[in-house]
mmCIF file of C-alpha atoms and ligand atoms in Angstrom:
data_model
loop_
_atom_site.group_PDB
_atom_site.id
_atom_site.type_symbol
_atom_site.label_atom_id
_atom_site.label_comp_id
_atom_site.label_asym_id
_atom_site.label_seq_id
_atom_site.Cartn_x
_atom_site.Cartn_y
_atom_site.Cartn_z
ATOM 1 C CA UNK A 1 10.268 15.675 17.438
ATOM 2 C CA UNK A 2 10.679 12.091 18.412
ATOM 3 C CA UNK A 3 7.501 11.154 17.005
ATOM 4 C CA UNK A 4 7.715 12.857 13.871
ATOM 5 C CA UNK A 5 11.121 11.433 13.168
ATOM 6 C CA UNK A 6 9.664 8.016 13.802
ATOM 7 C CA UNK A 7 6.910 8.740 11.412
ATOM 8 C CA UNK A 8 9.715 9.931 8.618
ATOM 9 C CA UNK A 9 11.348 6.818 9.129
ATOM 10 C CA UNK A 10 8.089 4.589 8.927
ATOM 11 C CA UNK A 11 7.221 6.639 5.834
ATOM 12 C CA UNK A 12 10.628 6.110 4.146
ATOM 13 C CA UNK A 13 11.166 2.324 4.816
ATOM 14 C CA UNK A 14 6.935 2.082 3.211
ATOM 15 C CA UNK A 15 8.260 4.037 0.397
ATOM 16 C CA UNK A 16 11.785 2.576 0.160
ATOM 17 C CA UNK A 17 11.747 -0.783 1.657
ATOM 18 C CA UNK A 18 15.117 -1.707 2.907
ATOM 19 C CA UNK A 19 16.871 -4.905 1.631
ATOM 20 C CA UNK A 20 16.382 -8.427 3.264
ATOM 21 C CA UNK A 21 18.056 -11.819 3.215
ATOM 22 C CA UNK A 22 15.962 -14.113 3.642
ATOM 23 C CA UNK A 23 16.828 -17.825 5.228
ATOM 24 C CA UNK A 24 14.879 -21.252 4.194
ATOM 25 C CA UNK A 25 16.553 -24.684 5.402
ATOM 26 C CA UNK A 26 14.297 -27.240 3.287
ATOM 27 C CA UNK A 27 11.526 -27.497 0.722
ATOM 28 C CA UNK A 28 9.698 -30.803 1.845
ATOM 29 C CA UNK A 29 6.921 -31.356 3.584
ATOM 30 C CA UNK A 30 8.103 -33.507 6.430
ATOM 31 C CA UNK A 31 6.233 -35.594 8.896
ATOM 32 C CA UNK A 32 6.991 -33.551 11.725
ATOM 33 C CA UNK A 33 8.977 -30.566 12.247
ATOM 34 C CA UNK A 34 10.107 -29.158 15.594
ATOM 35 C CA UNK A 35 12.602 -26.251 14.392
ATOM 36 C CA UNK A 36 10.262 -25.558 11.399
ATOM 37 C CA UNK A 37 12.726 -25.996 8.766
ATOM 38 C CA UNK A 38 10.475 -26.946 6.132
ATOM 39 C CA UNK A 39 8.795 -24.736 3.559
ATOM 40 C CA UNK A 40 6.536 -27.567 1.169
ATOM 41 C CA UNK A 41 7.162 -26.816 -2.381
ATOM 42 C CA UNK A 42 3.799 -25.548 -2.489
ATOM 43 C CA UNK A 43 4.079 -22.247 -0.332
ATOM 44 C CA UNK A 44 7.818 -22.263 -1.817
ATOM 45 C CA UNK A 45 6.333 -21.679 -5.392
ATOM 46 C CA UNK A 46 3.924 -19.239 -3.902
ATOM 47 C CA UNK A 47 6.266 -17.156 -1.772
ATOM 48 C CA UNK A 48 8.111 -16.744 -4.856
ATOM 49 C CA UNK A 49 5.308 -15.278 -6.570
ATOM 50 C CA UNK A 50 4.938 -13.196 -4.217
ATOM 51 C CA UNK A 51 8.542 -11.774 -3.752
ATOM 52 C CA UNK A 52 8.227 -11.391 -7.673
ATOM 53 C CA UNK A 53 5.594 -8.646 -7.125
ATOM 54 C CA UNK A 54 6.699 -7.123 -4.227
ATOM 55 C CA UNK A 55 10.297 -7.498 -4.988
ATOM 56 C CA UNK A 56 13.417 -7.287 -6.735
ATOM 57 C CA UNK A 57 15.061 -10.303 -6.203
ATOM 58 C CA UNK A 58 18.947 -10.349 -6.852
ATOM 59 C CA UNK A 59 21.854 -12.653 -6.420
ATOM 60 C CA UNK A 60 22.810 -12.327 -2.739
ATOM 61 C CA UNK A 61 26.848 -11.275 -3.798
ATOM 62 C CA UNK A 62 25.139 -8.767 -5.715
ATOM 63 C CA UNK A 63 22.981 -7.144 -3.488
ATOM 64 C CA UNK A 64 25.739 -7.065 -1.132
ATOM 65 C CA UNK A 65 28.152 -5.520 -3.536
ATOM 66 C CA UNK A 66 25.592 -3.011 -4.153
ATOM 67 C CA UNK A 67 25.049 -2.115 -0.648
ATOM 68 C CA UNK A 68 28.900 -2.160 -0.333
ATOM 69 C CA UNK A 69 28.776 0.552 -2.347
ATOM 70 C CA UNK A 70 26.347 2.463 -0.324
ATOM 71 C CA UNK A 71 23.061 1.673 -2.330
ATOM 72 C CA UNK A 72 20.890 -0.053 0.132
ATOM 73 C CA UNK A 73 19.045 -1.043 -2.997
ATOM 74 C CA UNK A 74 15.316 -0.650 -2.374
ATOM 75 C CA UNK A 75 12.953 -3.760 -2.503
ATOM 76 C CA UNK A 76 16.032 -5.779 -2.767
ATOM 77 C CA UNK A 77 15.581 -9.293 -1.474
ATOM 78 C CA UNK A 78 18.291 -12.027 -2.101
ATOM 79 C CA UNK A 79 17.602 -16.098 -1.048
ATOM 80 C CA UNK A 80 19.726 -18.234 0.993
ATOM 81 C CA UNK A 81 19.777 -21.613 2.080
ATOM 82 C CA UNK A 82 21.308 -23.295 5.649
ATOM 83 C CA UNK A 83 22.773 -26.942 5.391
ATOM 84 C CA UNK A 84 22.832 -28.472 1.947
ATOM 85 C CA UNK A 85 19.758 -30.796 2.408
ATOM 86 C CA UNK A 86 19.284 -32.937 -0.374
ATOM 87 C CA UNK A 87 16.001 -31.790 -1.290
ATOM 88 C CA UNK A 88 17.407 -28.318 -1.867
ATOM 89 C CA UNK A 89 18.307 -30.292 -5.183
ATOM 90 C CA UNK A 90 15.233 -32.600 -5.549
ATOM 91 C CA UNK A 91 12.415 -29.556 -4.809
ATOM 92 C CA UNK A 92 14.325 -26.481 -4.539
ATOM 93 C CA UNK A 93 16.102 -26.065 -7.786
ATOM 94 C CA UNK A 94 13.656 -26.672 -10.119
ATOM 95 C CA UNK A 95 11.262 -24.310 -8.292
ATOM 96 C CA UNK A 96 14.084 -21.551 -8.276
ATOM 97 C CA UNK A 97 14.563 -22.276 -11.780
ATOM 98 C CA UNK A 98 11.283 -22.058 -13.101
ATOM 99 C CA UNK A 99 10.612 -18.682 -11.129
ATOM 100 C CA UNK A 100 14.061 -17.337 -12.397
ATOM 101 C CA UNK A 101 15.253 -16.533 -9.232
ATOM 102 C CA UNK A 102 18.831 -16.963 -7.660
ATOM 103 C CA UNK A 103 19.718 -18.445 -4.265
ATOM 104 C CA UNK A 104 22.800 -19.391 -2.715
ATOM 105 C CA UNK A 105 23.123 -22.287 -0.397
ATOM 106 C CA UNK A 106 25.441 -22.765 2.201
ATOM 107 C CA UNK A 107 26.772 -26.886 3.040
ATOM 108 C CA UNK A 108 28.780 -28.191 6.023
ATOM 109 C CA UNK A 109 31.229 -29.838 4.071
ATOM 110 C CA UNK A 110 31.770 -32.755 7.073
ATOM 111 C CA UNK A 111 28.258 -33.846 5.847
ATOM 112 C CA UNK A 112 28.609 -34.208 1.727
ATOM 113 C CA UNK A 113 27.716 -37.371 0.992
ATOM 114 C CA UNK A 114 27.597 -38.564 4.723
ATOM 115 C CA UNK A 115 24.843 -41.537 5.111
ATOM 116 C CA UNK A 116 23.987 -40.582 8.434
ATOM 117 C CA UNK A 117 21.047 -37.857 8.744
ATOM 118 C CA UNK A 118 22.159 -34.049 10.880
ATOM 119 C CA UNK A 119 22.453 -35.288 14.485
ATOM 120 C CA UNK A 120 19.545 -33.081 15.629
ATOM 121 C CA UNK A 121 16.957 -34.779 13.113
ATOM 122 C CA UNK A 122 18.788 -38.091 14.317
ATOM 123 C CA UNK A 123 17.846 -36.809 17.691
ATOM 124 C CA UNK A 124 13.933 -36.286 16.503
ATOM 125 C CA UNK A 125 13.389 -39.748 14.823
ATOM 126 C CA UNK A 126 15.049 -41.226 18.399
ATOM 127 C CA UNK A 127 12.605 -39.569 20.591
ATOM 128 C CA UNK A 128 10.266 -38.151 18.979
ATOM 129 C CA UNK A 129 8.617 -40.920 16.686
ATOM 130 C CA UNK A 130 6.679 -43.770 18.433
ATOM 131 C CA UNK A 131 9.271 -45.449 20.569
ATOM 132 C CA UNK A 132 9.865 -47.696 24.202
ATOM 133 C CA UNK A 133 12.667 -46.724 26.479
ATOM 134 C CA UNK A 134 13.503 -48.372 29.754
ATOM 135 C CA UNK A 135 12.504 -46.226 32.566
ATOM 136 C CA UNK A 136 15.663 -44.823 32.699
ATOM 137 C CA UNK A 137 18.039 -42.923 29.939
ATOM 138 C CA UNK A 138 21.774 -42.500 30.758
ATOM 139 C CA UNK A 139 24.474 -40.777 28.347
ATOM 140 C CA UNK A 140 27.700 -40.212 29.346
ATOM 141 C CA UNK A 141 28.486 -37.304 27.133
ATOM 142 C CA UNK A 142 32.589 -35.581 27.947
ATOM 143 C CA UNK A 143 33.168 -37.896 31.065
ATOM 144 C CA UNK A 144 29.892 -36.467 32.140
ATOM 145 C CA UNK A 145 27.155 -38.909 33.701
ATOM 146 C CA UNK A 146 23.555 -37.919 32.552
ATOM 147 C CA UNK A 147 20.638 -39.562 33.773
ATOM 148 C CA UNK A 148 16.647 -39.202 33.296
ATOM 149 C CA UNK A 149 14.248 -41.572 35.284
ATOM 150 C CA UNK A 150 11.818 -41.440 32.362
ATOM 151 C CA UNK A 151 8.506 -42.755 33.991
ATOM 152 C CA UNK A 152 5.859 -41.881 31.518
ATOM 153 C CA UNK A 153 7.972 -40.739 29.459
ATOM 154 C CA UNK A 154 9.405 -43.889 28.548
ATOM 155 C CA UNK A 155 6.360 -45.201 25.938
ATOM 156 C CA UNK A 156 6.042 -42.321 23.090
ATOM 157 C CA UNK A 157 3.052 -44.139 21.621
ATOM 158 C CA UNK A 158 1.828 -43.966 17.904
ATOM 159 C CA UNK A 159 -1.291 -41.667 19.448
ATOM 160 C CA UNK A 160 1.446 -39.446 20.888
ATOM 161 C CA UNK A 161 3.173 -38.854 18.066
ATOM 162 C CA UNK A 162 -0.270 -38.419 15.797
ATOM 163 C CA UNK A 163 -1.594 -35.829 18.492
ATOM 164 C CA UNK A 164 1.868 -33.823 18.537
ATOM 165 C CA UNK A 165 2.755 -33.596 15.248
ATOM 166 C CA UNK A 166 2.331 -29.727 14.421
ATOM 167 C CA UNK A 167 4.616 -29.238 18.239
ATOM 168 C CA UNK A 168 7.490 -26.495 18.044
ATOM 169 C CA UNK A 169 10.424 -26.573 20.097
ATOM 170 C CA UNK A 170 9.784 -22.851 20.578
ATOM 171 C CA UNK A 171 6.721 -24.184 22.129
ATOM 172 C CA UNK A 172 6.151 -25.247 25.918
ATOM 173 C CA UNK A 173 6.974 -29.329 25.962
ATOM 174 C CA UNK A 174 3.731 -30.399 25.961
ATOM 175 C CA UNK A 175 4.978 -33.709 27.390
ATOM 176 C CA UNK A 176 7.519 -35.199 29.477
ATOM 177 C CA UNK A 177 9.036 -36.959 26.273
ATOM 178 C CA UNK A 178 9.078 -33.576 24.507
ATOM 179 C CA UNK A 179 10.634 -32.065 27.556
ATOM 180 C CA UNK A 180 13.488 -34.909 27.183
ATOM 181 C CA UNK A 181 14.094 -34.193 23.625
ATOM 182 C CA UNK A 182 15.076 -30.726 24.541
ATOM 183 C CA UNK A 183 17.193 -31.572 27.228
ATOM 184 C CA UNK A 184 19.131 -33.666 25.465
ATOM 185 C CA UNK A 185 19.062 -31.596 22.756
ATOM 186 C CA UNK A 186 20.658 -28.489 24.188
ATOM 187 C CA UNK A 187 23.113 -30.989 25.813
ATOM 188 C CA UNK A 188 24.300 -31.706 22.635
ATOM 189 C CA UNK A 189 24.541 -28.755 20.394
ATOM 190 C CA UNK A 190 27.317 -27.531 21.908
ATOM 191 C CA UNK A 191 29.637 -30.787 21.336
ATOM 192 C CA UNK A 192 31.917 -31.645 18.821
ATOM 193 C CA UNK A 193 30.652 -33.875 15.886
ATOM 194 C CA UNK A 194 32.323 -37.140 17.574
ATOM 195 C CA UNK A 195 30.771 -36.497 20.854
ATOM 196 C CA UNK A 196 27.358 -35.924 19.096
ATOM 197 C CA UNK A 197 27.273 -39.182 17.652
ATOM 198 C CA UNK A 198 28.700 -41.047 20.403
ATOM 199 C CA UNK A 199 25.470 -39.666 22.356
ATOM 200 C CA UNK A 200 23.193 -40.911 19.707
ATOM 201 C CA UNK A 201 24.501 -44.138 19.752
ATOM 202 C CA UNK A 202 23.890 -44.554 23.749
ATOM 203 C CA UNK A 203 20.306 -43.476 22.832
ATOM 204 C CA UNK A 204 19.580 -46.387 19.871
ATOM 205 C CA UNK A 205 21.485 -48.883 22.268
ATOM 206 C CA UNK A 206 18.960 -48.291 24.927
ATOM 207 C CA UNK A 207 15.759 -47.971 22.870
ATOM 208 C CA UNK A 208 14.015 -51.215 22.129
ATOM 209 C CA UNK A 209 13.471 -50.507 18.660
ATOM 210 C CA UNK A 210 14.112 -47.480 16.385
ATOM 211 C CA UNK A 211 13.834 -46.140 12.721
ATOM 212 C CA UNK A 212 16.239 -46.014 10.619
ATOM 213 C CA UNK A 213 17.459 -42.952 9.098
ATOM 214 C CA UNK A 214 15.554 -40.608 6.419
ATOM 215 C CA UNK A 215 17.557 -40.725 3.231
ATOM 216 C CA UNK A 216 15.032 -37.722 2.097
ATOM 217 C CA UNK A 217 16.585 -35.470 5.150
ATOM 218 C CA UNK A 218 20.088 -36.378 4.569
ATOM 219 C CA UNK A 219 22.788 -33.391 3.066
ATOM 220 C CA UNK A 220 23.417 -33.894 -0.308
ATOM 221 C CA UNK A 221 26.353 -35.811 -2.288
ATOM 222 C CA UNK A 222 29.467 -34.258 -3.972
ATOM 223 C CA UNK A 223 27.817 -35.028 -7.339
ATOM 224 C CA UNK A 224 24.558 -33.914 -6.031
ATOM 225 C CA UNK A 225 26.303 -30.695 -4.734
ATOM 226 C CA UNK A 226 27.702 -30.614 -8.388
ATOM 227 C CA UNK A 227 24.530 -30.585 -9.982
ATOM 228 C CA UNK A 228 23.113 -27.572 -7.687
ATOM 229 C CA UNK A 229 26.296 -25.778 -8.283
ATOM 230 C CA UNK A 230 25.750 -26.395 -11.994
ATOM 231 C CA UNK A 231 22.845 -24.532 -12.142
ATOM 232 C CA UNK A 232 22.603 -20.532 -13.201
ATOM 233 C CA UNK A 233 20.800 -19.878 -10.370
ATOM 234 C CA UNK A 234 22.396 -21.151 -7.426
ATOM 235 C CA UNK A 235 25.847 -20.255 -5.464
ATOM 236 C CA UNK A 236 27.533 -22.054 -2.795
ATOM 237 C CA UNK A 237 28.782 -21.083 0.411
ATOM 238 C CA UNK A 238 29.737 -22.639 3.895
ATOM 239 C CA UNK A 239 28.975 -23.806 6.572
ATOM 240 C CA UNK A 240 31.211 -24.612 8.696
ATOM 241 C CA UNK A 241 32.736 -28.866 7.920
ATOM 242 C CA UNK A 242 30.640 -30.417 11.097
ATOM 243 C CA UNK A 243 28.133 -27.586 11.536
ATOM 244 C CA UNK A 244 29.816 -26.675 14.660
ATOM 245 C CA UNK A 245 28.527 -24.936 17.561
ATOM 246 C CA UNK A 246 31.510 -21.785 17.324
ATOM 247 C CA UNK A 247 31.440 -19.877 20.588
ATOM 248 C CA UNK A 248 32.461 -23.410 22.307
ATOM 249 C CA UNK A 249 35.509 -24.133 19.862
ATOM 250 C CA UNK A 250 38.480 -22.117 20.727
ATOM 251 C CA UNK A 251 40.113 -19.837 17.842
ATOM 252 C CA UNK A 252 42.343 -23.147 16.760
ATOM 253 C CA UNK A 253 39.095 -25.120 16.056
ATOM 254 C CA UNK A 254 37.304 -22.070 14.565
ATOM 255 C CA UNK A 255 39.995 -21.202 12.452
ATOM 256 C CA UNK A 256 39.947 -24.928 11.472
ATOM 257 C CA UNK A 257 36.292 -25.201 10.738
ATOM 258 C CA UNK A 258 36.660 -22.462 8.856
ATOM 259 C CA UNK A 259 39.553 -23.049 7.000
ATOM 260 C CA UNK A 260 38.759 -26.378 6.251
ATOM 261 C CA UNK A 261 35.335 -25.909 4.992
ATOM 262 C CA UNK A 262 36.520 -23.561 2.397
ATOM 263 C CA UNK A 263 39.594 -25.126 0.808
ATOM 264 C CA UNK A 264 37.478 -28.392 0.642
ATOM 265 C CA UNK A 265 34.427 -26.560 -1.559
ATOM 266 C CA UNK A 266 37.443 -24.579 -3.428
ATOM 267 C CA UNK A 267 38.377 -28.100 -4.625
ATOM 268 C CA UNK A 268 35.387 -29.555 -4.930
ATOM 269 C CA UNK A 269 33.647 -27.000 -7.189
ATOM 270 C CA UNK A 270 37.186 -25.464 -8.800
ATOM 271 C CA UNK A 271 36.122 -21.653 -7.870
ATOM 272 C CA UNK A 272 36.828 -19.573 -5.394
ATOM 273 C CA UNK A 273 34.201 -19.857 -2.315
ATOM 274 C CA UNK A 274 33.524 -16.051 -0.394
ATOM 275 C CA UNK A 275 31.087 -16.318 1.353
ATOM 276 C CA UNK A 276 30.226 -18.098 5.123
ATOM 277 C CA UNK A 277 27.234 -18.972 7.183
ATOM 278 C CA UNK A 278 27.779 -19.321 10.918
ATOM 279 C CA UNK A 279 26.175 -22.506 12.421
ATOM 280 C CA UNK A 280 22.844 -21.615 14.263
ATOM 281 C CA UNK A 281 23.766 -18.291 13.818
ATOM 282 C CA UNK A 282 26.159 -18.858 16.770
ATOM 283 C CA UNK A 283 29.589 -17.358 16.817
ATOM 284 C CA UNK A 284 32.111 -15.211 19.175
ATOM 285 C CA UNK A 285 33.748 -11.789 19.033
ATOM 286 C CA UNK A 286 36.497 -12.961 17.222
ATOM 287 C CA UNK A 287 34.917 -15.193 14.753
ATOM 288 C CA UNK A 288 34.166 -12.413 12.303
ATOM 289 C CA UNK A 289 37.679 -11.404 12.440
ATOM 290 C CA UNK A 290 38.814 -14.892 11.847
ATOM 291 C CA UNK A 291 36.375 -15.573 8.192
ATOM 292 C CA UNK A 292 37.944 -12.506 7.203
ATOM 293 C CA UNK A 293 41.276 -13.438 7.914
ATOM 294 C CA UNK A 294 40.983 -16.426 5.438
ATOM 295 C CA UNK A 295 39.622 -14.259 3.206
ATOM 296 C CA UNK A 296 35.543 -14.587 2.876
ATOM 297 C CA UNK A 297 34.155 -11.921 2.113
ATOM 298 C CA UNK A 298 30.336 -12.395 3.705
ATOM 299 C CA UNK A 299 29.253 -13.994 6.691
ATOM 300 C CA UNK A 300 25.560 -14.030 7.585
ATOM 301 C CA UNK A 301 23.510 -14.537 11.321
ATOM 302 C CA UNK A 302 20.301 -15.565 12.451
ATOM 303 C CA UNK A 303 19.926 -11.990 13.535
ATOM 304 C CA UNK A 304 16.594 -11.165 12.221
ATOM 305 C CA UNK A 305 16.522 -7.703 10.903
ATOM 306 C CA UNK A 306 16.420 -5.479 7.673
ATOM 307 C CA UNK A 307 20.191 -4.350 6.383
ATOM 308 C CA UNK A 308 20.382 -1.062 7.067
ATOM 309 C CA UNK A 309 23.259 1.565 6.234
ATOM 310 C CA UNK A 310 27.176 1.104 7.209
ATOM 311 C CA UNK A 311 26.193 -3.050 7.703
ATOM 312 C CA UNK A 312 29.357 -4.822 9.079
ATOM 313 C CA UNK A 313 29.548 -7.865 6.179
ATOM 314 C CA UNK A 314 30.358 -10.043 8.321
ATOM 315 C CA UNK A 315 27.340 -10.434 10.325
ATOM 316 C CA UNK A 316 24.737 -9.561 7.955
ATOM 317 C CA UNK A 317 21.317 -10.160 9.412
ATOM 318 C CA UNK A 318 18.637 -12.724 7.574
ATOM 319 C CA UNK A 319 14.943 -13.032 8.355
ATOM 320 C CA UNK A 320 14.204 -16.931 8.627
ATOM 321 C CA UNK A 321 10.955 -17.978 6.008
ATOM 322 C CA UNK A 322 8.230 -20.338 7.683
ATOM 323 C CA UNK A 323 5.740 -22.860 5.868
ATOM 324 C CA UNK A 324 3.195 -19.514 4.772
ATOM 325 C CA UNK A 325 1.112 -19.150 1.893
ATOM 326 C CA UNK A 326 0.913 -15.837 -0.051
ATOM 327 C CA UNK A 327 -1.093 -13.767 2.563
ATOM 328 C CA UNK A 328 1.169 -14.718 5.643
ATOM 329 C CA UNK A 329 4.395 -14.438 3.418
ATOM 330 C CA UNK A 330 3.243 -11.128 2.058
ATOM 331 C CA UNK A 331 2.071 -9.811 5.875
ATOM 332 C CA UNK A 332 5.965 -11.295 7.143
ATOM 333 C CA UNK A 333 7.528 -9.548 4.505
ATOM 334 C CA UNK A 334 5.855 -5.846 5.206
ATOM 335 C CA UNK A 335 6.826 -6.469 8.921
ATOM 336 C CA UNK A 336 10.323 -7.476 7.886
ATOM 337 C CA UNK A 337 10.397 -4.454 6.031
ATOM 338 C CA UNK A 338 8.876 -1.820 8.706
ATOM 339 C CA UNK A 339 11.430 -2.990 11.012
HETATM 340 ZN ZN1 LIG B 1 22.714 -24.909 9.764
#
């Protein structure tokens, strides 16, 4: 019985593919990329084509009013965007455009306009671009003393960084420098924004030389965030003002982040803003309670997973979108859609 119900269920979802949300960061086809944010515009224009045969791509409030109302709309697929990165506006839009297809991208208002790039690609052009350390690192990070004797991981040569290009942090450190880099980044993820950027500034202090920030992988302005919201095909959400890390803020600081976020967009873009995006997909029992407290009406994860019937709207799952042409895009999305 087991079997043939699990059979009836394979053959329904192949017949009546459930709906997805589906999560890009940036179109750009960076240097290096250890969280694999990037789609290039390339594969972007080409997943599209492919979601425009094998899908029905709708506005993300609408497919969620329509599985509000107990629809589940078959072949449904709706586009979202984490962070606000400014070439969301430079590659992104125009692409969208041009297909006809919606998306709705969600900023950390803390960074609108900000000079300074996200602190964890700050982290990546510190250590892991060609770069001399002393043999030792130290960061004091909350009246805590952290110290790595770096040894040969103190010269990240211009060889290194050309034979580790394509690494993943989801990926075994493949050296002791790459090893670092994830130390130090898990260190700081959970920190407030201040303490973040105090950390990177120990770092540059004790490197001999570093680069200077990307411009091309900073978030976009308020009048850049004006011209995406402009546009017929994208909506706006949030993200939290300083992209914080949720389950270590108490509810004070969630409720502020939260809060915060919102009312600043509201003004910003003169409409009312609904819907929320939690921060590495990272939040606490009570944060779901808290976005709909202040009235959002959406919050998505990181959870990745199909929507299925009776979804709780404030932790709708997304599937996260990697650099793939047509063939690997088109095998994800049948997975996706199996379940
Ligand atoms: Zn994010």
């Amino acid at each position: 019985m087991n079997r043939l119900m699990h059979w009836t269920k394979k053959l329904r979802r192949k017949l009546s593919p459930p709906p997805l949300v589906l999560l890009y960061h940036r179109i750009a086809e960076p240097e290096i990329d250890p969280f694999g944010l990037a789609v290039s515009p390339k594969n972007f224009r080409t997943q599209l084509d492919v979601l425009r045969t094998h899908a029905d791509v709708l506005p993300f409030a609408e497919l969620i009013a329509r599985c509000k109302r107990g629809e589940l709309p078959a072949r449904a697929v709706a586009l979202t965007f984490d962070d606000g990165y400014v070439d969301n506006l430079g590659n992104a839009k125009s692409i969208l455009e041009a297909a006809g297809i919606p998306a709705l991208i969600y900023v950390a208002t803390g960074f609108l306009g900000a000079q300074h790039e996200f602190w964890w690609d700050a982290l990546e052009t510190l250590l892991l671009y060609p770069g001399t350390f002393p043999t030792k690192l130290d960061l004091n990070v909350n009246e805590m003393r952290h110290t790595w004797s770096l040894e040969n991981a103190a010269i990240y040569s211009e060889s290194d960084f050309e034979k580790f290009r394509g690494w993943r942090a989801s990926e075994p450190p493949p050296t002791r420098r790459h090893a670092l880099f994830l130390e130090i980044y898990a260190l700081l993820r959970p920190q407030p924004h201040a303490l973040q950027q105090a950390a990177l500034a120990q770092i540059r202090e004790q490197l001999s030389a570093h680069r200077a920030p990307k411009d091309e992988r900073r978030c976009v302005s308020e009048s850049e965030l004006h011209e995406l919201a402009a546009s017929n095909h994208i909506a706006i959400g949030v993200h939290t003002v300083t992209h914080r890390w949720l389950s270590a803020a108490g509810r004070e600081e969630q409720m502020h982040e939260l809060r915060e976020s919102k009312s600043a967009l509201e003004k910003l873009l003169a409409r009312p803003i609904r819907d929320f995006s939690y921060p590495y997909g990272n939040y606490t029992a009570e944060t779901p309670e808290i976005a709909a407290a202040l009235c959002f009406q959406t919050a998505v994860t990181t959870e990745e997973r199909a929507l299925q019937n009776g979804e709780d709207f404030f932790q709708i799952p997304r599937v996260v979108c990697g650099d793939w042409d047509a063939d690997a895009f088109a095998q994800k999305l049948s997975e996706w859609r199996a379940g």
